[in-house]
Coordinates of C-alpha atoms in Angstrom, one line a residue:
M169 CA -2.0 97.7 92.3
S170 CA 1.5 98.1 93.8
V171 CA 2.8 101.7 93.5
Q172 CA 6.4 102.0 92.2
R173 CA 8.4 104.9 90.9
A174 CA 10.3 103.1 88.0
F175 CA 7.7 104.5 85.6
S176 CA 6.3 107.9 86.6
S177 CA 2.8 108.9 85.7
P178 CA 0.1 111.2 87.3
W179 CA -1.6 108.0 88.6
T180 CA 1.2 106.4 90.5
L181 CA 2.9 109.1 92.6
S182 CA 3.9 108.4 96.2
S183 CA 2.0 111.3 97.6
P184 CA -1.6 111.1 99.0
Y185 CA -4.4 111.5 96.5
W186 CA -7.7 113.4 96.6
I187 CA -10.7 112.1 94.9
V188 CA -13.1 114.9 94.2
I189 CA -16.7 114.6 93.1
A190 CA -18.3 117.8 91.8
G191 CA -21.5 118.9 90.1
A192 CA -24.4 121.3 90.5
P193 CA -25.1 121.9 94.2
G194 CA -28.3 119.7 94.2
G195 CA -26.6 116.6 92.7
A196 CA -23.4 117.1 94.6
R197 CA -25.3 117.4 97.9
G198 CA -27.0 114.1 97.1
W199 CA -23.6 112.5 96.6
Q200 CA -22.3 113.9 99.9
N201 CA -25.3 112.5 101.8
A202 CA -25.0 109.1 100.2
A203 CA -21.2 109.0 100.9
Q204 CA -21.7 109.9 104.5
A205 CA -24.3 107.2 104.9
A206 CA -21.7 104.8 103.5
G207 CA -19.2 105.8 106.1
L208 CA -17.2 108.1 103.8
Q209 CA -16.2 111.6 104.9
P210 CA -16.2 114.0 101.9
V211 CA -15.1 117.5 102.6
M212 CA -16.4 120.5 100.8
Q213 CA -13.7 122.3 98.8
G214 CA -15.9 124.7 96.8
P215 CA -19.4 125.1 95.6
G216 CA -20.6 121.6 94.7
M217 CA -17.1 120.1 95.2
F218 CA -16.6 117.3 97.8
A219 CA -13.2 115.7 98.3
I220 CA -12.0 112.6 100.0
Q221 CA -8.3 112.1 100.9
T222 CA -6.8 108.7 100.2
S223 CA -3.5 106.9 100.0
P224 CA -1.4 106.5 96.8
E225 CA -3.4 103.3 96.4
W226 CA -6.3 105.5 95.3
A227 CA -7.9 103.0 92.9
G228 CA -9.4 100.9 95.7
E229 CA -11.0 103.9 97.3
W230 CA -12.4 104.9 93.9
E231 CA -14.2 101.5 93.6
R232 CA -15.8 102.2 96.9
I233 CA -16.9 105.7 95.8
L234 CA -18.2 104.3 92.5
G235 CA -20.4 102.0 94.4
V236 CA -22.0 105.0 96.2
L237 CA -22.3 106.9 93.0
N238 CA -24.2 104.0 91.4
S239 CA -26.8 104.2 94.2
I240 CA -27.8 107.8 93.6
D241 CA -29.9 109.6 91.0
R242 CA -28.5 112.1 88.5
Q243 CA -24.9 110.7 88.6
E244 CA -24.6 111.7 84.9
D245 CA -24.5 115.3 86.2
L246 CA -21.4 114.6 88.3
R247 CA -17.7 114.8 87.4
A248 CA -14.6 113.7 89.1
A249 CA -11.0 114.7 89.6
I250 CA -8.0 112.7 90.8
I251 CA -5.3 114.9 92.3
A252 CA -2.0 113.9 93.9
S253 CA -1.2 116.4 96.7
D254 CA -0.1 116.6 100.3
V255 CA -2.7 119.3 100.9
A256 CA -6.3 119.7 99.9
P257 CA -6.7 120.9 96.3
T258 CA -8.1 124.4 95.7
A259 CA -11.3 124.9 93.8
Q260 CA -9.3 126.1 90.8
E261 CA -7.1 123.0 90.8
I262 CA -10.2 120.8 91.0
T263 CA -11.9 122.7 88.1
L264 CA -8.8 122.1 85.9
N265 CA -8.7 118.4 86.6
L266 CA -12.4 117.5 86.4
R267 CA -13.4 114.8 83.9
P268 CA -16.5 112.5 83.3
L269 CA -16.9 109.7 85.8
H270 CA -16.5 107.1 83.0
D271 CA -13.1 108.6 82.1
V272 CA -11.8 108.0 85.7
Q273 CA -13.2 104.4 85.6
E274 CA -11.3 103.9 82.3
V275 CA -8.1 105.0 84.0
V276 CA -8.7 102.5 86.8
E277 CA -9.4 99.7 84.4
H278 CA -6.0 100.3 82.6
L279 CA -3.7 100.8 85.6
W280 CA -2.4 97.3 85.0
L281 CA -0.2 98.8 82.3
L282 CA 1.7 101.0 84.8
D283 CA 2.4 98.0 87.0
H284 CA 3.9 96.1 84.0
L285 CA 5.9 99.1 83.0
S286 CA 7.2 99.6 86.5
E287 CA 8.3 96.0 86.5
D288 CA 10.1 96.5 83.2
R289 CA 7.8 94.0 81.4
L290 CA 7.6 95.9 78.1
V291 CA 9.4 93.7 75.5
C292 CA 10.1 94.0 71.8
Y293 CA 8.9 91.4 69.3
M294 CA 10.3 91.3 65.8
Q295 CA 8.7 90.3 62.5
R296 CA 10.9 89.3 59.6
V297 CA 11.0 91.2 56.3
V298 CA 12.2 89.3 53.2
D299 CA 13.2 90.2 49.7
R300 CA 12.0 88.7 46.4
R301 CA 14.3 85.7 46.9
G302 CA 12.9 85.0 50.4
K303 CA 16.2 86.3 52.0
Q304 CA 15.8 88.0 55.3
V305 CA 16.6 91.7 54.9
G306 CA 15.2 93.2 58.1
F307 CA 12.6 93.3 60.9
E308 CA 9.7 95.4 62.1
A309 CA 9.5 96.0 65.8
F310 CA 6.3 95.5 67.8
A311 CA 5.5 96.3 71.5
R312 CA 4.4 93.4 73.8
I313 CA 3.9 93.0 77.6
A314 CA 5.4 89.7 79.0
Q315 CA 3.1 88.8 82.0
T316 CA 4.4 86.9 85.0
D317 CA 2.2 83.9 84.2
G318 CA 3.8 83.6 80.7
G319 CA 1.0 85.3 78.9
I320 CA 1.6 88.1 76.3
I321 CA -0.4 91.3 76.0
G322 CA -0.5 92.6 72.4
G323 CA 0.3 96.0 71.0
A324 CA -3.3 97.1 70.5
A325 CA -4.1 96.6 74.2
I326 CA -1.0 98.4 75.2
M327 CA -1.9 101.4 73.1
R328 CA -5.5 101.5 74.3
A329 CA -4.3 101.5 77.9
S330 CA -1.6 104.1 77.1
H331 CA -4.3 106.4 75.6
A332 CA -6.6 105.9 78.6
L333 CA -3.8 106.8 81.0
K334 CA -2.5 109.6 78.8
V335 CA 1.0 108.1 78.8
E336 CA 1.4 107.4 75.0
Y337 CA 4.3 109.8 74.8
Q338 CA 6.3 107.9 77.5
V339 CA 5.4 104.4 76.3
D340 CA 6.2 105.3 72.7
R341 CA 9.6 106.7 73.5
R342 CA 10.5 103.8 75.8
M343 CA 9.6 101.4 72.9
H344 CA 11.9 103.2 70.5
K345 CA 14.9 102.5 72.8
Q346 CA 13.7 99.0 73.5
A347 CA 13.5 98.3 69.7
I348 CA 17.1 99.6 69.1
D349 CA 18.4 97.7 72.2
T350 CA 16.8 94.4 71.1
F351 CA 18.1 94.8 67.5
A352 CA 21.6 95.4 68.7
E353 CA 21.7 92.9 71.6
C354 CA 20.3 90.1 69.4
D355 CA 22.8 90.8 66.7
L356 CA 20.1 91.2 64.1
E357 CA 21.0 92.3 60.6
G358 CA 19.4 94.4 57.8
Y359 CA 16.9 97.1 58.3
L360 CA 14.9 97.8 61.5
F361 CA 11.5 99.4 60.9
V362 CA 10.4 101.4 63.9
N363 CA 6.8 102.7 64.5
F364 CA 6.0 105.8 66.5
L365 CA 3.0 107.8 67.5
T366 CA 3.4 110.6 64.9
G367 CA 0.8 112.9 66.5
F368 CA 3.2 113.7 69.3
I369 CA 6.1 114.7 67.0
H370 CA 6.2 118.5 66.9
R371 CA 10.0 118.7 67.1
P372 CA 11.5 115.4 65.8
E373 CA 15.0 116.3 67.3
V374 CA 13.4 116.2 70.8
Y375 CA 10.9 113.4 70.5
L376 CA 13.3 111.0 68.8
E377 CA 16.3 111.9 71.0
G378 CA 16.2 108.6 72.9
L379 CA 16.1 106.6 69.6
S380 CA 19.1 108.6 68.3
Q381 CA 21.1 108.1 71.5
A382 CA 20.4 104.3 71.4
V383 CA 21.5 104.0 67.8
S384 CA 24.8 105.9 68.6
K385 CA 25.4 103.8 71.8
H386 CA 25.2 100.6 69.9
G387 CA 27.2 101.8 66.9
I388 CA 24.4 100.9 64.5
T389 CA 24.6 102.4 61.0
P390 CA 21.8 105.0 61.0
R391 CA 20.7 104.1 57.5
C392 CA 19.6 100.7 58.8
I393 CA 17.0 102.4 61.0
A394 CA 13.8 103.1 59.1
L395 CA 11.2 105.3 60.7
D396 CA 7.7 104.3 59.7
V397 CA 5.6 107.4 59.0
P398 CA 1.9 106.6 58.3
L399 CA 0.8 108.8 55.4
S400 CA -2.7 108.8 56.7
D401 CA -1.5 110.8 59.8
Y402 CA -0.1 113.6 57.6
V403 CA -2.5 114.1 54.6
R404 CA -3.6 117.4 56.2
D405 CA -0.2 118.3 57.7
L406 CA 2.4 117.9 55.0
A407 CA 4.7 120.5 56.7
K408 CA 5.1 118.2 59.7
L409 CA 5.8 115.3 57.4
R410 CA 8.5 117.3 55.7
S411 CA 10.1 118.2 59.1
I412 CA 10.3 114.5 59.9
A413 CA 11.8 113.7 56.5
D414 CA 14.4 116.5 57.0
Y415 CA 15.3 115.1 60.4
C416 CA 15.8 111.6 59.0
R417 CA 18.1 112.9 56.3
A418 CA 20.1 115.0 58.8
R419 CA 20.6 112.0 61.1
G420 CA 21.2 109.5 58.3
F421 CA 18.1 107.5 59.1
S422 CA 15.9 105.9 56.4
L423 CA 12.3 107.0 56.0
A424 CA 9.5 104.6 55.3
L425 CA 6.2 106.0 54.0
D426 CA 3.6 103.7 55.6
D427 CA 0.0 102.8 54.8
V428 CA 0.1 104.1 51.2
K429 CA -3.2 103.2 49.5
S430 CA -3.7 105.8 46.8
A431 CA -1.7 107.2 43.9
E432 CA -3.4 110.6 44.1
G433 CA -0.7 113.2 44.7
L434 CA 1.8 110.5 45.5
G435 CA 4.3 111.4 42.8
A436 CA 4.8 115.0 43.9
L437 CA 5.0 113.9 47.6
L438 CA 7.6 111.2 46.9
S439 CA 9.8 113.6 45.0
E440 CA 9.7 116.0 47.9
I441 CA 10.3 113.8 50.9
R442 CA 12.3 111.1 49.1
P443 CA 11.5 108.0 51.3
A444 CA 13.8 105.0 51.1
F445 CA 10.7 102.7 51.3
V446 CA 7.0 102.8 50.4
K447 CA 5.0 100.4 52.5
L448 CA 1.7 99.4 50.8
D449 CA -1.5 99.4 52.8
A450 CA -2.3 95.8 53.9
R451 CA -5.4 95.8 51.8
M452 CA -3.4 96.1 48.6
G453 CA -3.1 92.3 48.4
E454 CA -6.8 92.0 47.9
M455 CA -6.8 94.8 45.3
L456 CA -4.1 93.0 43.2
L457 CA -6.2 89.9 43.2
D458 CA -9.2 91.9 41.8
S459 CA -8.8 92.7 38.1
K460 CA -11.1 95.7 38.4
R461 CA -8.9 97.4 41.2
Q462 CA -5.4 96.2 40.6
S463 CA -4.5 99.1 38.3
A464 CA -4.5 101.5 41.3
A465 CA -2.0 99.3 43.2
H466 CA 0.2 99.0 40.0
E467 CA 0.3 102.8 39.8
I468 CA 1.5 103.2 43.4
I469 CA 4.3 100.7 42.7
R470 CA 5.3 102.5 39.5
L471 CA 5.5 105.9 41.2
A472 CA 7.4 104.5 44.1
H473 CA 10.0 102.8 41.9
G474 CA 10.2 106.0 39.8
S475 CA 11.2 107.9 42.9
G476 CA 13.9 105.4 43.8
A477 CA 12.0 103.9 46.7
S478 CA 11.8 100.2 47.4
V479 CA 8.2 98.9 47.8
L480 CA 7.3 96.8 50.8
A481 CA 4.1 94.8 51.1
E482 CA 2.8 94.3 54.6
G483 CA 0.2 91.9 55.8
V484 CA 1.0 89.1 53.3
E485 CA -1.1 86.2 54.6
N486 CA -1.2 83.6 51.9
E487 CA 0.5 82.3 48.7
A488 CA -2.0 84.0 46.4
Q489 CA -1.3 87.4 47.8
Y490 CA 2.5 86.7 47.7
Q491 CA 2.4 85.7 44.1
A492 CA 0.2 88.8 43.2
Y493 CA 2.7 91.1 44.8
M494 CA 5.6 89.3 43.1
A495 CA 4.0 89.7 39.7
A496 CA 3.4 93.4 40.4
G497 CA 7.1 94.0 41.1
V498 CA 7.1 94.5 44.9
D499 CA 10.6 94.4 46.4
M500 CA 10.1 93.3 50.0
Y501 CA 7.5 91.3 52.0
Q502 CA 6.2 91.0 55.5
G503 CA 3.3 89.1 57.1
Y504 CA 2.2 85.9 58.8
Y505 CA 2.9 84.0 55.6
F506 CA 6.6 84.5 56.4
G507 CA 6.3 84.3 60.2
A508 CA 4.5 85.9 63.1
P509 CA 6.3 88.5 65.3
E510 CA 8.4 86.8 67.9
Q511 CA 10.7 87.6 70.8
M512 CA 14.3 87.4 69.9
P513 CA 16.9 85.7 72.1
P514 CA 20.0 87.8 73.0
S515 CA 23.0 87.0 70.8
V516 CA 25.7 84.7 72.2
K517 CA 29.0 86.0 70.9

């Protein structure tokens, strides 16, 4: 792994790192003895705490340490800390940073993401959204990594790695800007649906600042930017959902209530937050094809239209689903039936 500073994280700083293995004195002493036998020189930093100083390329040294750990008994009683510092960490610092060994290994296995981010390989793919006539009316943005060999890493792998590395916040905010930049530079028209990690939004005006600045820089009409808010994330925190809705209205953005799959309590919620779009859960297509369950989907569509929202069906995969949605009165459509997400070429004006 090449350490670069273009994307800062706790795992890729330019300072030396300390790898600390800690545990009950008996187990930790067994680790110290095995490490010394393997040619390592752990230094005691506190009761049951043994540290090894390494370079910023600490992941290679961790693999060597892991080999030693796998050779001893009771490794399940040990924990590890990875600390960037020019001087040896104190016992208090170590205690604050200790985590299970498998957590550190998971970090190592996902460091590839930081390399790609440092090399600016995060790209935005767009999937078309069409209306009832099949006319393109917008796009949804998706994160991808473009590898040097031409391969593409999908959004699910990116988010798993982001979670393991605890950099979801930085990756999500970078993707917001990337989506807006791509939309503008490719001269796309209609609405842009932007996903975000809603669990991090405590103050929308701070978290979404980069998105707002990008919209302003490109002169995009704010109403054309639709923020996707998954209803499932807020069923127990409606106050936070209201704060995001208030932010959208204040900035002129559109709000899309995503992953809607139940009509229970939906009417009151829609009248309060007033979204421009209601996005049906992808499983609604199957429900509409089932005579015993289609009434639930019809009720959601009725409530959405009654509130003034347009209804968007995601995950449309085949003609049967498309026709069922059409018959139910859905306004907009998205899915592989209309085209996969794709990388957009810059506009030539």
